Backbone as a printed PyTorch tensor [residue, N CA C, xyz], in Angstrom:
tensor([[[-64.3250,  42.9710, 105.0760],
         [-62.9860,  42.4410, 105.0750],
         [-61.9660,  43.5670, 105.2580]],

        [[-62.2110,  44.6690, 104.5890],
         [-61.2850,  45.7920, 104.6970],
         [-61.2310,  46.3150, 106.1300]],

        [[-62.3850,  46.3620, 106.7730],
         [-62.4410,  46.8940, 108.1330],
         [-61.7550,  45.9850, 109.1460]],

        [[-61.6500,  44.7070, 108.8470],
         [-61.0720,  43.7360, 109.7800],
         [-59.7530,  43.1470, 109.2950]],

        [[-59.1330,  43.7860, 108.3050],
         [-57.9390,  43.1990, 107.6870],
         [-56.7840,  43.0090, 108.6560]],

        [[-56.7130,  43.7920, 109.7120],
         [-55.5970,  43.6660, 110.6690],
         [-55.6540,  42.3590, 111.4490]],

        [[-56.8360,  41.8030, 111.6230],
         [-56.9700,  40.5300, 112.3350],
         [-57.3660,  39.3880, 111.3980]],

        [[-58.1770,  39.6700, 110.4050],
         [-58.6930,  38.6320, 109.5230],
         [-57.5810,  37.9290, 108.7530]],

        [[-56.7350,  38.6560, 108.0640],
         [-55.7280,  38.0360, 107.2120],
         [-54.6470,  37.2900, 107.9940]],

        [[-54.1290,  37.8340, 109.0780],
         [-53.1560,  37.0290, 109.8400],
         [-53.7630,  35.7280, 110.3780]],

        [[-55.0010,  35.7860, 110.8240],
         [-55.6630,  34.5790, 111.3360],
         [-55.8900,  33.5790, 110.2140]],

        [[-56.3750,  34.0560, 109.0730],
         [-56.6300,  33.1840, 107.9370],
         [-55.3290,  32.5700, 107.4170]],

        [[-54.2890,  33.3700, 107.3220],
         [-53.0040,  32.8460, 106.8480],
         [-52.4280,  31.8100, 107.8080]],

        [[-52.5740,  32.0310, 109.1070],
         [-52.0810,  31.0630, 110.0950],
         [-52.8520,  29.7490, 109.9850]],

        [[-54.1500,  29.8310, 109.8250],
         [-54.9950,  28.6440, 109.6670],
         [-54.6010,  27.8810, 108.4050]],

        [[-54.3620,  28.6150, 107.3370],
         [-53.9870,  28.0090, 106.0630],
         [-52.6260,  27.3320, 106.1520]],

        [[-51.6860,  27.9900, 106.7820],
         [-50.3470,  27.4100, 106.9120],
         [-50.3750,  26.1730, 107.8010]],

        [[-51.2060,  26.2020, 108.8400],
         [-51.3470,  25.0260, 109.7020],
         [-51.8410,  23.8290, 108.8910]],

        [[-52.8080,  24.0780, 108.0070],
         [-53.3420,  23.0030, 107.1820],
         [-52.2700,  22.4690, 106.2290]],

        [[-51.5640,  23.3600, 105.5480],
         [-50.5190,  22.9280, 104.6140],
         [-49.4240,  22.1560, 105.3430]],

        [[-49.0020,  22.6670, 106.4890],
         [-47.9480,  21.9910, 107.2530],
         [-48.3800,  20.6070, 107.7070]],

        [[-49.6200,  20.4850, 108.1600],
         [-50.1210,  19.1890, 108.6380],
         [-50.1840,  18.1790, 107.4950]],

        [[-50.6980,  18.5960, 106.3640],
         [-50.8290,  17.6830, 105.2230],
         [-49.4590,  17.3240, 104.6550]],

        [[-48.5880,  18.2980, 104.5000],
         [-47.2480,  18.0060, 103.9910],
         [-46.4520,  17.1500, 104.9610]],

        [[-46.5960,  17.3950, 106.2490],
         [-45.9290,  16.5650, 107.2520],
         [-46.4020,  15.1300, 107.1810]],

        [[-47.7090,  14.9420, 107.0190],
         [-48.2710,  13.6010, 106.8880],
         [-47.6970,  12.9040, 105.6510]],

        [[-47.6380,  13.6250, 104.5360],
         [-47.1010,  13.0310, 103.3040],
         [-45.6440,  12.6300, 103.4740]],

        [[-44.8570,  13.4790, 104.0950],
         [-43.4440,  13.1620, 104.3050],
         [-43.2820,  11.9730, 105.2390]],

        [[-44.0090,  11.9800, 106.3450],
         [-43.8940,  10.8920, 107.3290],
         [-44.3240,   9.5540, 106.7560]],

        [[-45.2750,   9.5720, 105.8300],
         [-45.8280,   8.3420, 105.2780],
         [-45.3250,   8.0420, 103.8750]],

        [[-44.3000,   8.7760, 103.4510],
         [-43.6810,   8.5780, 102.1410],
         [-44.7160,   8.5810, 101.0130]],

        [[-45.5780,   9.5820, 101.0510],
         [-46.6020,   9.7690, 100.0270],
         [-46.1000,  10.8380,  99.0610]],

        [[-46.0860,  10.5200,  97.7910],
         [-45.5660,  11.4160,  96.7730],
         [-46.5440,  12.5170,  96.4120]],

        [[-46.7470,  13.4310,  97.3510],
         [-47.6400,  14.5650,  97.1100],
         [-47.1970,  15.7200,  97.9900]],

        [[-47.5370,  16.9210,  97.5570],
         [-47.2340,  18.1030,  98.3540],
         [-48.2890,  19.1650,  98.1090]],

        [[-48.7060,  19.7880,  99.1880],
         [-49.7170,  20.8330,  99.1320],
         [-49.0100,  22.1800,  99.1520]],

        [[-49.1040,  22.8890,  98.0370],
         [-48.5080,  24.2140,  97.9480],
         [-49.5830,  25.2510,  98.2420]],

        [[-49.1760,  26.2990,  98.9180],
         [-50.1290,  27.3710,  99.1930],
         [-49.4270,  28.7110,  99.2330]],

        [[-50.2150,  29.7070,  98.9550],
         [-49.8260,  31.0790,  99.2030],
         [-51.0130,  31.6840,  99.9210]],

        [[-50.8060,  31.9980, 101.1790],
         [-51.9380,  32.4340, 101.9890],
         [-52.9690,  31.3250, 102.0310]],

        [[-54.1950,  31.6540, 101.6850],
         [-55.2890,  30.6870, 101.7730],
         [-55.6420,  30.0440, 100.4340]],

        [[-54.7410,  30.1300,  99.4620],
         [-54.9410,  29.5180,  98.1460],
         [-54.0660,  28.2700,  98.0750]],

        [[-54.6630,  27.1350,  97.6770],
         [-53.9730,  25.8430,  97.7100],
         [-54.0310,  25.1320,  96.3720]],

        [[-52.9950,  24.3370,  96.1260],
         [-52.9860,  23.3960,  95.0100],
         [-52.1590,  22.1870,  95.4330]],

        [[-52.7180,  21.0100,  95.2260],
         [-52.0540,  19.7590,  95.5970],
         [-51.3850,  19.1650,  94.3670]],

        [[-50.0900,  18.8650,  94.4870],
         [-49.3320,  18.2430,  93.3960],
         [-48.9390,  16.8320,  93.8190]],

        [[-49.1220,  15.9040,  92.9090],
         [-48.7880,  14.5130,  93.1730],
         [-47.4100,  14.1930,  92.6110]],

        [[-46.4000,  14.6260,  93.3540],
         [-45.0160,  14.3090,  93.0080],
         [-44.1460,  14.5000,  94.2420]],

        [[-43.0710,  13.7460,  94.2960],
         [-42.1310,  13.8320,  95.4180],
         [-41.1110,  14.9530,  95.2460]],

        [[-40.7030,  15.1800,  94.0110],
         [-39.6530,  16.1460,  93.7560],
         [-40.0950,  17.5440,  94.1880]],

        [[-39.1770,  18.2950,  94.7800],
         [-39.5210,  19.6450,  95.2300],
         [-39.9950,  20.5310,  94.0790]],

        [[-40.9060,  21.4150,  94.3890],
         [-41.4330,  22.3490,  93.3960],
         [-41.0870,  23.7600,  93.8400]],

        [[-40.2340,  24.4070,  93.0590],
         [-39.8650,  25.7960,  93.3430],
         [-40.5110,  26.7420,  92.3380]],

        [[-40.6780,  26.2560,  91.0980],
         [-41.3140,  27.0540,  90.0530],
         [-42.2500,  26.1450,  89.2620]],

        [[-43.0330,  26.7280,  88.3720],
         [-43.9640,  25.9360,  87.5680],
         [-43.2260,  24.9480,  86.6530]],

        [[-41.9760,  25.2200,  86.3470],
         [-41.1930,  24.3050,  85.5120],
         [-40.8820,  22.9900,  86.2250]],

        [[-41.0100,  22.9870,  87.5460],
         [-40.7150,  21.7920,  88.3300],
         [-41.8940,  20.8220,  88.4100]],

        [[-43.0640,  21.2440,  87.9710],
         [-44.2700,  20.4110,  88.0640],
         [-44.2400,  19.3540,  86.9700]],

        [[-44.4110,  18.0930,  87.3740],
         [-44.3290,  16.9970,  86.4070],
         [-45.6810,  16.4180,  86.0220]],

        [[-46.6820,  16.4870,  86.9010],
         [-48.0110,  15.9190,  86.6240],
         [-47.9280,  14.4730,  86.1490]],

        [[-47.1670,  13.6690,  86.8450],
         [-46.9440,  12.2970,  86.3950],
         [-47.9140,  11.2770,  86.9760]],

        [[-48.5460,  11.5710,  88.0860],
         [-49.4080,  10.5790,  88.7200],
         [-50.8680,  11.0170,  88.6380]],

        [[-51.3580,  11.1720,  87.4230],
         [-52.7170,  11.6870,  87.2280],
         [-53.7900,  10.7010,  87.6890]],

        [[-53.5190,   9.4190,  87.6070],
         [-54.5100,   8.4380,  88.0650],
         [-54.6990,   8.5340,  89.5790]],

        [[-53.6120,   8.6360,  90.3170],
         [-53.7100,   8.8050,  91.7720],
         [-54.4120,  10.1100,  92.1120]],

        [[-54.1060,  11.1530,  91.3710],
         [-54.7380,  12.4520,  91.6070],
         [-56.2480,  12.3660,  91.4060]],

        [[-56.6610,  11.7720,  90.3090],
         [-58.0980,  11.6320,  90.0290],
         [-58.8000,  10.8500,  91.1410]],

        [[-58.2080,   9.7430,  91.5280],
         [-58.8090,   8.9170,  92.5730],
         [-58.8020,   9.6270,  93.9230]],

        [[-57.7470,  10.3760,  94.1970],
         [-57.6640,  11.1060,  95.4540],
         [-58.8700,  12.0290,  95.6280]],

        [[-59.1960,  12.7900,  94.6080],
         [-60.2930,  13.7440,  94.7260],
         [-61.6430,  13.0510,  94.8650]],

        [[-61.7860,  11.8650,  94.2980],
         [-63.0100,  11.0930,  94.5060],
         [-63.1030,  10.6140,  95.9540]],

        [[-61.9860,  10.1170,  96.4780],
         [-61.9660,   9.7060,  97.8860],
         [-62.2120,  10.8990,  98.7960]],

        [[-61.6120,  12.0290,  98.4720],
         [-61.7860,  13.2280,  99.2870],
         [-63.2570,  13.6210,  99.3450]],

        [[-63.9300,  13.5440,  98.2150],
         [-65.3580,  13.8640,  98.1910],
         [-66.1380,  12.8760,  99.0630]],

        [[-65.7480,  11.6120,  99.0340],
         [-66.3970,  10.6120,  99.8850],
         [-66.1820,  10.8850, 101.3640]],

        [[-65.1230,  11.6430, 101.6830],
         [-64.8410,  12.0130, 103.0670],
         [-65.3730,  13.4080, 103.4080]],

        [[-66.2320,  13.9470, 102.5360],
         [-66.9320,  15.1800, 102.8500],
         [-66.2780,  16.4710, 102.4110]],

        [[-65.2110,  16.3890, 101.6130],
         [-64.5270,  17.5980, 101.1470],
         [-64.5830,  17.6170,  99.6210]],

        [[-65.1760,  18.6620,  99.0730],
         [-65.2770,  18.8020,  97.6320],
         [-64.3250,  19.8970,  97.1660]],

        [[-63.5090,  19.5630,  96.1810],
         [-62.5640,  20.5070,  95.5850],
         [-63.0090,  20.7010,  94.1370]],

        [[-63.0880,  21.9380,  93.6510],
         [-63.5070,  22.1670,  92.2570],
         [-62.6310,  21.4170,  91.2620]],

        [[-63.1630,  21.1960,  90.0840],
         [-62.4800,  20.4350,  89.0460],
         [-61.1260,  20.9790,  88.6420]],

        [[-60.8690,  22.2490,  88.8650],
         [-59.5600,  22.8150,  88.5330],
         [-58.5350,  22.5090,  89.6180]],

        [[-58.9980,  21.9250,  90.7210],
         [-58.1640,  21.4880,  91.8430],
         [-57.4360,  22.6240,  92.5480]],

        [[-57.8570,  23.8260,  92.3230],
         [-57.3860,  24.9930,  93.0560],
         [-58.4500,  25.2720,  94.1060]],

        [[-58.0420,  25.3770,  95.3660],
         [-59.0500,  25.5730,  96.4050],
         [-58.5730,  26.5620,  97.4510]],

        [[-59.5060,  26.9850,  98.2810],
         [-59.2720,  28.1070,  99.1800],
         [-59.8560,  27.8410, 100.5580]],

        [[-59.2640,  28.4400, 101.5670],
         [-59.8970,  28.5570, 102.8760],
         [-60.4340,  29.9760, 102.9790]],

        [[-61.4360,  30.1440, 103.8160],
         [-61.9600,  31.4820, 104.0620],
         [-62.0860,  31.6910, 105.5640]],

        [[-62.3850,  32.8940, 105.9410],
         [-62.5760,  33.2090, 107.3490],
         [-63.7420,  32.4250, 107.9450]],

        [[-64.6490,  31.9760, 107.0870],
         [-65.7940,  31.1920, 107.5530],
         [-65.3910,  29.7920, 108.0150]],

        [[-64.2190,  29.3080, 107.6030],
         [-63.7450,  27.9970, 108.0420],
         [-63.1890,  28.1110, 109.4630]],

        [[-63.8570,  27.4610, 110.3840],
         [-63.4080,  27.4400, 111.7790],
         [-62.2490,  26.4530, 111.9160]],

        [[-61.5530,  26.5190, 113.0440],
         [-60.4550,  25.5770, 113.2910],
         [-60.9290,  24.1340, 113.1990]],

        [[-62.1390,  23.8680, 113.6690],
         [-62.6860,  22.5120, 113.5860],
         [-62.8760,  22.0880, 112.1330]],

        [[-63.2680,  23.0150, 111.2630],
         [-63.3970,  22.7040, 109.8340],
         [-62.0390,  22.3420, 109.2470]],

        [[-61.0250,  23.0960, 109.6010],
         [-59.6750,  22.8270, 109.1010],
         [-59.2130,  21.4550, 109.5790]],

        [[-59.4930,  21.1220, 110.8240],
         [-59.1420,  19.7940, 111.3440],
         [-59.8340,  18.6900, 110.5410]],

        [[-61.1030,  18.8910, 110.2090],
         [-61.8370,  17.9000, 109.4150],
         [-61.2470,  17.7620, 108.0140]],

        [[-60.8600,  18.8790, 107.4160],
         [-60.2520,  18.8440, 106.0890],
         [-58.9270,  18.0930, 106.1360]],

        [[-58.1190,  18.3670, 107.1380],
         [-56.8310,  17.6810, 107.2890],
         [-57.0490,  16.1780, 107.4070]],

        [[-57.9840,  15.7750, 108.2260],
         [-58.2520,  14.3430, 108.3980],
         [-58.7800,  13.7100, 107.1170]],

        [[-59.6160,  14.4370, 106.3750],
         [-60.1260,  13.9220, 105.1010],
         [-58.9860,  13.7320, 104.1040]],

        [[-58.0440,  14.6690, 104.0750],
         [-56.8840,  14.5320, 103.1980],
         [-56.0680,  13.3110, 103.5950]],

        [[-55.7870,  13.1680, 104.8740],
         [-54.9920,  12.0300, 105.3360],
         [-55.6500,  10.7120, 104.9440]],

        [[-56.9390,  10.5880, 105.2210],
         [-57.6390,   9.3510, 104.9160],
         [-57.6760,   9.0920, 103.4130]],

        [[-57.8450,  10.1510, 102.6290],
         [-57.8890,   9.9930, 101.1740],
         [-56.5400,   9.5280, 100.6300]],

        [[-55.4510,  10.0530, 101.1850],
         [-54.1270,   9.5630, 100.7820],
         [-53.9930,   8.0730, 101.0930]],

        [[-54.4280,   7.6660, 102.2720],
         [-54.3500,   6.2490, 102.6480],
         [-55.2460,   5.3990, 101.7610]],

        [[-56.4050,   5.9350, 101.3710],
         [-57.2950,   5.2160, 100.4680],
         [-56.6400,   4.9960,  99.1000]],

        [[-55.9960,   6.0440,  98.5830],
         [-55.3280,   5.9360,  97.2840],
         [-54.1630,   4.9360,  97.3810]],

        [[-53.4750,   4.9670,  98.4920],
         [-52.3980,   3.9830,  98.6900],
         [-52.9730,   2.5740,  98.7150]],

        [[-54.0850,   2.3900,  99.4070],
         [-54.7290,   1.0650,  99.4620],
         [-55.2070,   0.6220,  98.0890]],

        [[-55.5300,   1.5840,  97.2200],
         [-55.9230,   1.2670,  95.8470],
         [-54.7170,   0.8710,  94.9940]],

        [[-53.5080,   0.9840,  95.5390],
         [-52.2900,   0.6220,  94.8140],
         [-51.7870,   1.6860,  93.8560]],

        [[-52.2060,   2.9270,  94.0610],
         [-51.8230,   3.9920,  93.1360],
         [-50.7090,   4.8820,  93.6580]],

        [[-50.2270,   4.6160,  94.8570],
         [-49.1270,   5.4090,  95.4180],
         [-48.1260,   4.4840,  96.0680]]])
């Protein structure tokens, strides 16, 4: 990683930002009360509409939708650890990122169909 840091990190960060932008854009367009926050390739999904600038802004109000979302996500082939903090790596190809984005979109629609959003 150290030997390739000049290309690895910019590529990984661009891939990560593309994923966050796609998921957040989908949520905004579909009026889904969730937002994917990231710093580089580290992600956390919050189930709230209100903007989050600091940790004091996090409300954690829709825990039932959150729980169901991760179950649906797993059914769509994406597993996120129980702490719900997840990462992309250089091993994730663009096609993998596309699959993750689609799994997120479908899982949001599934949770909406369940009446939780």
